[in-house]
CSV table of C-alpha atoms (C1' of nucleotides) in Angstrom, one decimal:
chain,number,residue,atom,x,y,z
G,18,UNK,CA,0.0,0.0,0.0
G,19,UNK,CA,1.5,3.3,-0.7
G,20,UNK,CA,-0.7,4.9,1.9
G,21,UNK,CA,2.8,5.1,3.7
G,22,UNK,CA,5.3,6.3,1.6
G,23,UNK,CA,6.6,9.6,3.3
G,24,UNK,CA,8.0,10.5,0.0
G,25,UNK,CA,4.7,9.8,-1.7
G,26,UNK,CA,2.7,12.3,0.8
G,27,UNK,CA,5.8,14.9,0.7
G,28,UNK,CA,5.6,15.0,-3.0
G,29,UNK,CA,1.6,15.4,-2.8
G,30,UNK,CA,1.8,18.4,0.1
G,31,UNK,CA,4.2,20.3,-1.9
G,32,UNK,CA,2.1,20.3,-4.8
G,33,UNK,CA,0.0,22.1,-2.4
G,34,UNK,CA,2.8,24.4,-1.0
G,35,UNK,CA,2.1,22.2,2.2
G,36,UNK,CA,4.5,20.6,4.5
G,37,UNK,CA,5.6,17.8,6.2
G,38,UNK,CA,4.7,18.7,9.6
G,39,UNK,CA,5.0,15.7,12.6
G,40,UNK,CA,1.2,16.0,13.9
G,41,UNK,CA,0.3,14.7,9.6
G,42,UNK,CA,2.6,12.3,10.2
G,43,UNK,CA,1.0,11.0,13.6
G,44,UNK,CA,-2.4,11.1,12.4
G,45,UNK,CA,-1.7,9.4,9.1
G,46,UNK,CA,0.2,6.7,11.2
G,47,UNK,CA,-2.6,6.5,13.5
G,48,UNK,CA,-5.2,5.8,10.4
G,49,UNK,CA,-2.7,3.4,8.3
G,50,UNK,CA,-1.7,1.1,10.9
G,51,UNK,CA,-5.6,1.1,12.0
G,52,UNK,CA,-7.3,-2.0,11.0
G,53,UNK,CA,-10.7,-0.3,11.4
G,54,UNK,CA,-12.3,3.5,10.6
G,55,UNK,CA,-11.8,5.8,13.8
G,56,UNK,CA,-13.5,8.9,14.5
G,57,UNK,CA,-11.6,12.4,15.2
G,58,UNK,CA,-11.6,12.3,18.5
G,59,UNK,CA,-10.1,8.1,19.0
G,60,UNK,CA,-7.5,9.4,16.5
G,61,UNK,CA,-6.9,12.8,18.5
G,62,UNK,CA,-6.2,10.2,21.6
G,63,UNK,CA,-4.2,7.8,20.0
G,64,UNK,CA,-2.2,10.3,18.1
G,65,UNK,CA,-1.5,12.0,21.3
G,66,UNK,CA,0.4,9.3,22.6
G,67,UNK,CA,3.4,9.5,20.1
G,68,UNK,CA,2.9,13.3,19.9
G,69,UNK,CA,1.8,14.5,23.5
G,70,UNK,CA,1.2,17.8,22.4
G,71,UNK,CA,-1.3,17.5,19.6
G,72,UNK,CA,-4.2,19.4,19.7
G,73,UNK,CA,-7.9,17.8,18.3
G,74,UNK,CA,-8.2,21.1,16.0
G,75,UNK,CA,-5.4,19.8,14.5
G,76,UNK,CA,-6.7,16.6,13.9
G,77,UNK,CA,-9.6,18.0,12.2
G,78,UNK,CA,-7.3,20.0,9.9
G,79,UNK,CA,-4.9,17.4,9.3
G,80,UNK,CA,-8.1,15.0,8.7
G,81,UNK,CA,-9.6,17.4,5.6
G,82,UNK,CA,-6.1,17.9,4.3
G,83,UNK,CA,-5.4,14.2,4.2
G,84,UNK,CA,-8.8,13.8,2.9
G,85,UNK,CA,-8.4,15.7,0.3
G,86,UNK,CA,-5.4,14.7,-1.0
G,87,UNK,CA,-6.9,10.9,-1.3
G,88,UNK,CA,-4.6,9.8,2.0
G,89,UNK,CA,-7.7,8.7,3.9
G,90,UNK,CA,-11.5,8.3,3.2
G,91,UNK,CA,-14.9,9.5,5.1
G,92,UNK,CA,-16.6,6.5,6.1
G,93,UNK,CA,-20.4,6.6,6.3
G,94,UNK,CA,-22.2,4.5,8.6
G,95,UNK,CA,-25.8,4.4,9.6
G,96,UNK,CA,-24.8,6.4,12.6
G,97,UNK,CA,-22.5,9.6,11.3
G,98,UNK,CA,-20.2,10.0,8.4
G,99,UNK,CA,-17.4,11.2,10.5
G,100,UNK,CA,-14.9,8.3,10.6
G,101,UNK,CA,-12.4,7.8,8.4
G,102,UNK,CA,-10.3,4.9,7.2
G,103,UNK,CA,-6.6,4.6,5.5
G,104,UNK,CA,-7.4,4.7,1.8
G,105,UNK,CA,-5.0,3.9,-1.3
G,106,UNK,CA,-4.8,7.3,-2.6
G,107,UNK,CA,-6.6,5.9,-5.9
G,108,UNK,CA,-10.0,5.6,-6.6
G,109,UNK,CA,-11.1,3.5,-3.9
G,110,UNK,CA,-14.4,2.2,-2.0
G,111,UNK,CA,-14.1,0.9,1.9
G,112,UNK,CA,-16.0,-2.8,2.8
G,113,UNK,CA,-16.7,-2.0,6.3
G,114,UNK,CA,-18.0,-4.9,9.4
G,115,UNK,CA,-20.7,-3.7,11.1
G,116,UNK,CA,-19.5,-5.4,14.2
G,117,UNK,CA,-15.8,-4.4,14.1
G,118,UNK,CA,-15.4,-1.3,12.1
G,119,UNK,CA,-12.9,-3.4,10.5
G,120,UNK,CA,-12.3,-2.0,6.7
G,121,UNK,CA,-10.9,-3.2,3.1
G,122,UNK,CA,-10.7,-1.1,0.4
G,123,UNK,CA,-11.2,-2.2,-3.0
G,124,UNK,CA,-11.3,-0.3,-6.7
G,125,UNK,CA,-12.7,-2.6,-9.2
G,126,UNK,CA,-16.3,-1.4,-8.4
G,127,UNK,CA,-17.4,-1.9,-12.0
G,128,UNK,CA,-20.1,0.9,-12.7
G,129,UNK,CA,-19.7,1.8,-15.9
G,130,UNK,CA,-22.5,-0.2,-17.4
G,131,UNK,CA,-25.2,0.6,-14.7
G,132,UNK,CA,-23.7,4.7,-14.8
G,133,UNK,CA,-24.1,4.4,-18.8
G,134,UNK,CA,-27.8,3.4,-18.5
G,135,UNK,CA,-28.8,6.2,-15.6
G,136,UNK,CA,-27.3,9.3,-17.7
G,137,UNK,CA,-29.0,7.8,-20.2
G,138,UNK,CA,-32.4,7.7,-18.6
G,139,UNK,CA,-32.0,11.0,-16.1
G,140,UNK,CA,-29.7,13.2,-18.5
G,141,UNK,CA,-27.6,13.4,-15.6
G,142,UNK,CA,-24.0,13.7,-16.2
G,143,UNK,CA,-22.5,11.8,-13.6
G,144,UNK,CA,-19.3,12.0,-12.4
G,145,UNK,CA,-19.0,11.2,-8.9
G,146,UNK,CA,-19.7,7.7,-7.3
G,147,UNK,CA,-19.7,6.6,-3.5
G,148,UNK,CA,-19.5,3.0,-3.0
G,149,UNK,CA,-19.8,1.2,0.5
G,150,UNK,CA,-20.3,-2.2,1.1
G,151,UNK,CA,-21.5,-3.4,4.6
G,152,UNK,CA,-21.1,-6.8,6.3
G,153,UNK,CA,-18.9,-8.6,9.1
G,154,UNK,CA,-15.8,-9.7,8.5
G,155,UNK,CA,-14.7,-13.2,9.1
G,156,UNK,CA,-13.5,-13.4,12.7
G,157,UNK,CA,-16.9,-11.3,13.4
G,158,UNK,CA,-18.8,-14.2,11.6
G,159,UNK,CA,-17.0,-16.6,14.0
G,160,UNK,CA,-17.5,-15.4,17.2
G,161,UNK,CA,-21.1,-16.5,18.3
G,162,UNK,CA,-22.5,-15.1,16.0
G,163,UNK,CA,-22.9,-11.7,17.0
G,164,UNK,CA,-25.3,-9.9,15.0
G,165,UNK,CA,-25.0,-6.8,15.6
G,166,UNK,CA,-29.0,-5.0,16.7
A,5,UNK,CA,-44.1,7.2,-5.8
A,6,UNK,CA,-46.2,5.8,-2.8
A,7,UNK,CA,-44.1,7.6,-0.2
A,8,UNK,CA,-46.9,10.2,0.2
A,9,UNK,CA,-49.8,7.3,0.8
A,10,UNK,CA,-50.9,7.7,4.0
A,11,UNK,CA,-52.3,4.7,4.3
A,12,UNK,CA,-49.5,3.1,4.0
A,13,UNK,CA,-47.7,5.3,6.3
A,14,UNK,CA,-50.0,4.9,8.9
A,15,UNK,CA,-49.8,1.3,8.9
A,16,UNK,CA,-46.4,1.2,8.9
A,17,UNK,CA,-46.2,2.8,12.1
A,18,UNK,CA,-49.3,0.7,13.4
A,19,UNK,CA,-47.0,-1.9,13.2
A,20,UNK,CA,-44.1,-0.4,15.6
A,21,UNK,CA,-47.1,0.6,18.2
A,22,UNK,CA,-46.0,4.6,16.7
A,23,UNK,CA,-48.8,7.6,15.9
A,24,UNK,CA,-49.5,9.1,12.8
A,25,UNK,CA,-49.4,12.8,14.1
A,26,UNK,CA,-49.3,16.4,12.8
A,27,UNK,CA,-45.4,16.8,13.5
A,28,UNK,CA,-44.9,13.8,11.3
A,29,UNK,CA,-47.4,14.3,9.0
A,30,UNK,CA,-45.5,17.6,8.1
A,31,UNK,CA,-42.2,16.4,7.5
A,32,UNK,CA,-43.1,14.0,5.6
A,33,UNK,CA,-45.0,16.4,3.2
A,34,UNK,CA,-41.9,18.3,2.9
A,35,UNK,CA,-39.5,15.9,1.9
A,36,UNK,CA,-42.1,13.6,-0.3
A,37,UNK,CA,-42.5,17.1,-2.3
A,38,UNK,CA,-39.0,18.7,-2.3
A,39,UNK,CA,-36.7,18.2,-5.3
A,40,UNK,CA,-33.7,18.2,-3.1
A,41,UNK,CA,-32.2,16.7,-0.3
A,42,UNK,CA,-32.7,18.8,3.0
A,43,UNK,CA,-31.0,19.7,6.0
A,44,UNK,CA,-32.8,19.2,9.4
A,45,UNK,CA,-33.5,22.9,9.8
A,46,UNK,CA,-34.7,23.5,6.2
A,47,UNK,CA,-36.9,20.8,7.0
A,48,UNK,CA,-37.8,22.7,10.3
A,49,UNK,CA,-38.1,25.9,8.6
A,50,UNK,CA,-40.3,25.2,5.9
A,51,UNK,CA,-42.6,23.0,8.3
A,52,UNK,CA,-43.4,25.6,10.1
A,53,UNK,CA,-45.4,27.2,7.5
A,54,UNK,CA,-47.9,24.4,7.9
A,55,UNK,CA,-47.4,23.8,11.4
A,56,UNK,CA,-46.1,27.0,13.3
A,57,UNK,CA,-45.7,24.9,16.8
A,58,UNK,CA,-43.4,22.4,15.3
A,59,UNK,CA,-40.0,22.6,17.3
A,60,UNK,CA,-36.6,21.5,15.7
A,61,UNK,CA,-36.1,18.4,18.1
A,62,UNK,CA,-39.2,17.0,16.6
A,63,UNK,CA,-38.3,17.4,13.3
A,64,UNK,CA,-34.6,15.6,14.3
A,65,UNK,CA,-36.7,12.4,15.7
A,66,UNK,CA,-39.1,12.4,13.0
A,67,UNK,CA,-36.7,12.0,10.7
A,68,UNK,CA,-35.0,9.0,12.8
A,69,UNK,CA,-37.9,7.7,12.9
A,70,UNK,CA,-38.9,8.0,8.9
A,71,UNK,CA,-35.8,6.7,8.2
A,72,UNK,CA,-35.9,3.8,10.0
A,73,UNK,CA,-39.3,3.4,8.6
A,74,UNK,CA,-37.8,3.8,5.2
A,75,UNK,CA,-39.9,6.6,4.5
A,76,UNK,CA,-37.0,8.7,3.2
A,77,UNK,CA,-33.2,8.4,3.3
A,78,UNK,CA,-29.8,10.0,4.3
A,79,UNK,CA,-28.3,11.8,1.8
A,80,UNK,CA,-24.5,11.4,2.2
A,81,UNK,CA,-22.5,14.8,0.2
A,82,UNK,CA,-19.0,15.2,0.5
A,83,UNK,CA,-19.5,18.0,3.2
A,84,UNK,CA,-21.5,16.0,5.4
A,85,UNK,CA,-24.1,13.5,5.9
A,86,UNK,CA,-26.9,15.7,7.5
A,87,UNK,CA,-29.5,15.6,4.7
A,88,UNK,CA,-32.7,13.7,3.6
A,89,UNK,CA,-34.6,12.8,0.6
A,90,UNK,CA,-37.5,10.7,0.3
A,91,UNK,CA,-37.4,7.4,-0.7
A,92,UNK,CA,-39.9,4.9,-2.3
A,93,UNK,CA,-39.8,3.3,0.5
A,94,UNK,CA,-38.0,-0.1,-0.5
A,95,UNK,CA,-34.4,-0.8,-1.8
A,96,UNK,CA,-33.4,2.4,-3.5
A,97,UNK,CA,-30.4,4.9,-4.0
A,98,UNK,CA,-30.0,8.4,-5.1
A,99,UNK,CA,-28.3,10.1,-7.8
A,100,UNK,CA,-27.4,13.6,-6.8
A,101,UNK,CA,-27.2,16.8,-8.5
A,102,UNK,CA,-24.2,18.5,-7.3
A,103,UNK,CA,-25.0,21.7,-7.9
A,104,UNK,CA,-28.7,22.3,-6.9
A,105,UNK,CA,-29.1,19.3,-4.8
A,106,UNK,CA,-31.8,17.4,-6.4
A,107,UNK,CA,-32.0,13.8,-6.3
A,108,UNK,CA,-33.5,10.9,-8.4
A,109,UNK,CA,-33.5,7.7,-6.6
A,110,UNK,CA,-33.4,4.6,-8.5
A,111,UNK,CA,-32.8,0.5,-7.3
A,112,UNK,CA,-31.7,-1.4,-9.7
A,113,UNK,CA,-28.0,-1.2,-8.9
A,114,UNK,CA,-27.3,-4.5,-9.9
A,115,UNK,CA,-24.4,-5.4,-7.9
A,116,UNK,CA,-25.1,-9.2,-7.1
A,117,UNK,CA,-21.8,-10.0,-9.1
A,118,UNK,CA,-19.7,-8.0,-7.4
A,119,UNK,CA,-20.7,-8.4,-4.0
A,120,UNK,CA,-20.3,-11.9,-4.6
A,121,UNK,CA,-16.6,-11.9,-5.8
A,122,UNK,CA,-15.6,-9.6,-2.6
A,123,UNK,CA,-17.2,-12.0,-0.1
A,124,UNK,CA,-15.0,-15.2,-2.1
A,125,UNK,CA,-12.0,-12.9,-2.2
A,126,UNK,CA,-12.0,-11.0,1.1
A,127,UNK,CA,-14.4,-13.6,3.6
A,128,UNK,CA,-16.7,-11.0,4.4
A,129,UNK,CA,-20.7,-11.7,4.5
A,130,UNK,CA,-22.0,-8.4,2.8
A,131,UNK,CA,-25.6,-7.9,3.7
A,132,UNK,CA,-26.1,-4.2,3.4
A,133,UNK,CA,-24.6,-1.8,0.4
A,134,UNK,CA,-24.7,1.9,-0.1
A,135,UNK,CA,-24.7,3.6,-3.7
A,136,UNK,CA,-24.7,7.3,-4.6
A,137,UNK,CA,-24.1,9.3,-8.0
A,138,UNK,CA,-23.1,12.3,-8.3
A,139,UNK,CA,-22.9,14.7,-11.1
A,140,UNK,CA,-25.4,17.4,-12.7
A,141,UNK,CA,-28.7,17.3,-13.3
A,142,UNK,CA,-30.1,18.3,-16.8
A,143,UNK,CA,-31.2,21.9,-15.9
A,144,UNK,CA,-27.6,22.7,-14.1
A,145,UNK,CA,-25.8,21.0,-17.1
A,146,UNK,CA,-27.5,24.3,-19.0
A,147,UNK,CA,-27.6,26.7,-16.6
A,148,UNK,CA,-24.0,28.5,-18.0
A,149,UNK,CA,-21.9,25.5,-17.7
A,150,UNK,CA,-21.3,26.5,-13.8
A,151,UNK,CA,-18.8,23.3,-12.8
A,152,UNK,CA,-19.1,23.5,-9.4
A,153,UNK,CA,-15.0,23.8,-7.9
V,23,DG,C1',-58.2,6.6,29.2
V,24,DT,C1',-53.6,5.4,28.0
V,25,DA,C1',-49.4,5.3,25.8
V,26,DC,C1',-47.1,7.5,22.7
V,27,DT,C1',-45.6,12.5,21.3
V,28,DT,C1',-44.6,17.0,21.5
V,29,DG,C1',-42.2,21.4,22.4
V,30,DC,C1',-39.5,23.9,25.4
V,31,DA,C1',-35.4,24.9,27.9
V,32,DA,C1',-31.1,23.2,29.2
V,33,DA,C1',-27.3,20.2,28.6
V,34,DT,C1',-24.1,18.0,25.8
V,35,DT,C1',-21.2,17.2,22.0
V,36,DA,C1',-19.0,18.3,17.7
V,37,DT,C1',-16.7,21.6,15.0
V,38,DT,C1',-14.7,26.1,13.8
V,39,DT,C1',-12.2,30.4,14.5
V,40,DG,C1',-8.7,33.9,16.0
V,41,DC,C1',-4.3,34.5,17.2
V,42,DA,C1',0.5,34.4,19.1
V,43,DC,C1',4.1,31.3,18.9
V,44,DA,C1',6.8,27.4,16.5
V,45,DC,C1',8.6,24.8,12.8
V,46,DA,C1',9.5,23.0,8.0
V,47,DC,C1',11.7,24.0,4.1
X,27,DG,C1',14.0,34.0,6.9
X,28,DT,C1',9.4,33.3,5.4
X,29,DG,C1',5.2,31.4,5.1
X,30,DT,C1',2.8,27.5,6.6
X,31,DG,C1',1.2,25.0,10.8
X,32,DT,C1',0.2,24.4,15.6
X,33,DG,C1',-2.1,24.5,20.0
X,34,DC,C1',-4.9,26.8,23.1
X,35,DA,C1',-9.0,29.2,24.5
X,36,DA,C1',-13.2,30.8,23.1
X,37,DA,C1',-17.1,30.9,20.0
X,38,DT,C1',-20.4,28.6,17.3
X,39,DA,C1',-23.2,25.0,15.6
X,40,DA,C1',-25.4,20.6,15.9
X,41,DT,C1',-27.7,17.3,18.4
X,42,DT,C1',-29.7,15.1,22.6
X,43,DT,C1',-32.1,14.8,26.9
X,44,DG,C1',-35.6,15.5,30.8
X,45,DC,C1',-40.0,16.6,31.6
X,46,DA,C1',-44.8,18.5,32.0
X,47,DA,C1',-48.5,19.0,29.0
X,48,DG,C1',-51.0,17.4,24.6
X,49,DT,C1',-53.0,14.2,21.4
X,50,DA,C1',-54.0,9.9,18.4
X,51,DC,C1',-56.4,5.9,18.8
DNA sequence: GTACTTGCAAATTATTTGCACACAC
DNA sequence: GTGTGTGCAAATAATTTGCAAGTAC
């Protein structure tokens, strides 16, 4: 995954005339070495333990920045859209457990066919897709079978 | 569309021991005849025109509640996940207009094939997916070219 | 009549802003 | 060195809760 590639994110900030700053680094650490999508303020308290002086505006910030550039993704789950999980920096979509928060990412979503037909009928122009998928994942499945609600 | 039946609404909430009320009622109306997705407190505001005693926490569980029901749906844009639409009231999705908001909701999405793959490939048991378009809508295509950012 | 609902005020939570100081380049 | 970032405190916005009174059935 090149989610971690310092060199990769340097190159993309200073497109942006941004920099390199420690608290990006600790909250993209936080989110890449997470196995499941983690709301600002868990990543504000994790973060803080590599960098004690972080604040949670920061976070915030650093989450739209890194957002932005394709680093991480939104998640949106029945309850809120404001988690967010380590993302490929391509075109991506998240398969998310309901149970764990657990997430995969995966690209091959395979729309064109279905996004043909719509502009067709609507005369939309479409251009933009959102894609999540929504299950649990296979040590979720396992253990007694927990459904979740 | 039979979102607006009340009928049917009525004994959908028959079912869940709930009321069919004026607060309801009212929101309801809205969304069923907006074109766009809406915001809790347009909601609120334009309710009140019917029903000046309406107070915003209402409208916030109505809207839980309509949800749940089905009755309408979260509309999920990239700055936030705080609007509704309604919805036909079974499996649907919506295809957004960037621009002005409005939304088209449609259900065959047709996705069997892929969901299948990712549960061989990745182990997961996908039971729930999310889909959203977004692009222009006809008029805003017109409407001097305005590309929104 | 009874259980579910409402609207208000207040509490809570989430997010944003302004600004002096600090740091990456 | 310069311009971007940071962290704090404070402001704002969004959402939720408790509760007495109201209403659908």
């Amino acid at each position: 995954m090149p989610t971690l590639e310092p060199t990769t994110l340097r190159a993309s900030l200073k497109q942006n005339r941004r920099k390199l700053t420690r608290a990006r680094q600790a909250v993209l650490d936080i989110l890449a070495t997470a196995d499941r999508h983690l709301t600002p303020a868990e990543i504000y308290r994790r973060a803080k333990a590599t960098h004690p002086h972080l604040g949670l505006t920061t976070v915030y910030r650093t989450l739209d920045l890194l957002a932005e550039l394709g680093y991480i993704q939104r998640v949106h789950t029945s309850d809120g859209c404001h988690s967010y999980a380590p993302s490929a920096h391509t075109h991506g979509h998240q398969l998310i457990c309901a149970v764990c928060g657990r997430t995969e990412e995966f690209s091959d979503c395979d729309l064109a066919k279905l996004i043909q037909t719509l502009q067709r009928k609507t005369g939309f122009e479409i251009n933009v897709h959102m894609l999540e998928l929504v299950g649990r994942c296979p040590s979720c499945q396992t253990k007694r079978g927990a459904r979740r609600k």
